[in-house]
Coordinates of C-alpha atoms in Angstrom, one line a residue:
X1 CA 19.9 -21.9 -53.9
X2 CA 20.8 -23.8 -50.8
X3 CA 18.3 -25.5 -48.4
X4 CA 18.0 -22.3 -46.3
X5 CA 16.9 -20.2 -49.3
X6 CA 20.2 -18.3 -49.3
X7 CA 22.3 -17.9 -52.3
X8 CA 25.2 -20.3 -52.8
X9 CA 28.7 -19.1 -53.6
X10 CA 29.0 -18.4 -57.3
X11 CA 25.3 -18.0 -57.7
X12 CA 24.0 -14.7 -59.1
X13 CA 20.9 -13.0 -58.0
X14 CA 17.9 -13.3 -60.3
X15 CA 17.6 -10.3 -62.6
X16 CA 15.3 -7.5 -61.4
X17 CA 11.7 -7.8 -62.6
X18 CA 11.6 -11.5 -62.7
X19 CA 8.8 -13.4 -60.9
X20 CA 11.2 -14.5 -58.1
X21 CA 12.4 -11.0 -57.4
X22 CA 8.7 -9.7 -57.3
X23 CA 7.8 -12.6 -54.9
X24 CA 10.9 -11.9 -52.7
X25 CA 10.0 -8.2 -52.6
X26 CA 6.3 -9.0 -51.6
X27 CA 7.6 -11.4 -48.9
X28 CA 9.9 -8.6 -47.6
X29 CA 6.9 -6.3 -47.4
X30 CA 4.8 -8.8 -45.5
X31 CA 7.8 -9.5 -43.2
X32 CA 8.2 -5.8 -42.5
X33 CA 4.5 -5.4 -41.8
X34 CA 4.7 -8.4 -39.4
X35 CA 7.7 -6.9 -37.7
X36 CA 6.0 -3.5 -37.3
X37 CA 2.9 -5.2 -35.8
X38 CA 5.0 -7.2 -33.5
X39 CA 6.9 -4.1 -32.3
X40 CA 3.6 -2.2 -31.8
X41 CA 2.2 -5.1 -29.8
X42 CA 5.4 -5.2 -27.6
X43 CA 5.1 -1.5 -27.0
X44 CA 1.4 -1.8 -26.0
X45 CA 2.3 -4.7 -23.7
X46 CA 5.1 -2.8 -22.1
X47 CA 2.7 0.2 -21.5
X48 CA 0.1 -2.2 -20.0
X49 CA 2.9 -3.6 -17.7
X50 CA 3.8 0.0 -16.6
X51 CA 0.2 0.9 -16.0
X52 CA -0.3 -2.4 -14.1
X53 CA 2.8 -1.5 -11.9
X54 CA 1.3 1.9 -11.2
X55 CA -2.1 0.4 -10.2
X56 CA -0.4 -2.1 -8.0
X57 CA 1.6 0.6 -6.3
X58 CA -1.6 2.6 -5.7
X59 CA -3.3 -0.5 -4.4
X60 CA -0.5 -1.2 -2.0
X61 CA -0.5 2.4 -0.7
X62 CA -4.2 2.2 -0.1
X63 CA -3.8 -1.1 1.8
X64 CA -1.1 0.5 3.9
X65 CA -3.3 3.5 4.6
X66 CA -6.2 1.3 5.6
X67 CA -4.0 -0.9 7.9
X68 CA -2.6 2.3 9.5
X69 CA -6.1 3.6 10.1
X70 CA -7.2 0.3 11.6
X71 CA -4.1 0.2 13.8
X72 CA -4.8 3.7 15.0
X73 CA -8.4 2.8 15.8
X74 CA -7.3 -0.2 17.8
X75 CA -4.7 1.9 19.6
X76 CA -7.3 4.6 20.4
X77 CA -9.7 1.9 21.6
X78 CA -7.1 0.4 23.9
X79 CA -6.2 3.9 25.2
X80 CA -9.9 4.6 26.0
X81 CA -10.1 1.3 27.8
X82 CA -7.1 2.2 29.9
X83 CA -8.5 5.7 30.7
X84 CA -11.8 4.1 31.9
X85 CA -9.8 1.6 34.1
X86 CA -7.8 4.5 35.5
X87 CA -11.0 6.5 36.2
X88 CA -12.5 3.5 38.0
X89 CA -9.4 3.3 40.2
X90 CA -9.3 7.1 40.8
X91 CA -13.0 7.5 41.9
X92 CA -12.6 5.4 45.1
X93 CA -9.3 7.2 45.8
X94 CA -11.0 10.5 45.5
X95 CA -13.7 9.3 47.9
X96 CA -11.0 8.2 50.4
X97 CA -9.3 11.6 50.0
X98 CA -12.6 13.4 50.9
X99 CA -13.0 11.1 53.9
X100 CA -9.5 11.8 55.0
X101 CA -9.9 15.5 54.6
X102 CA -13.1 15.3 56.6
X103 CA -11.4 13.3 59.4
X104 CA -8.5 15.7 59.3
X105 CA -10.8 18.6 59.8
X106 CA -12.5 16.8 62.7
X107 CA -9.2 16.1 64.3
X108 CA -8.2 19.7 64.0
X109 CA -11.5 20.8 65.7
X110 CA -10.9 18.3 68.5
X111 CA -7.3 19.5 68.8
X112 CA -8.5 23.1 69.1
X113 CA -11.1 22.1 71.7
X114 CA -8.5 20.2 73.8

């Protein structure tokens, strides 16, 4: 056999049933078991990655929803502030309008009297 454990040209395989054949067969079984465990581990890892991606997507969606709610609350708060400012401006104008209506009525009475 060569340094890599492969058969050299012209070499014949050992006859079946010899100790070398039994050891090679046992090694193949161990190798197959190791490969099966490796594949099962890879499949489990891939499933964990998929699950992790799903959790990350859900987390990002929840963060987006929370940010949207916060933005809406800030917007509503700003609108309330604007409404209050408008009301503060409107109240004096309403008072002026009442005074103007009163003066107009007074002028109409004086006009009628004249």
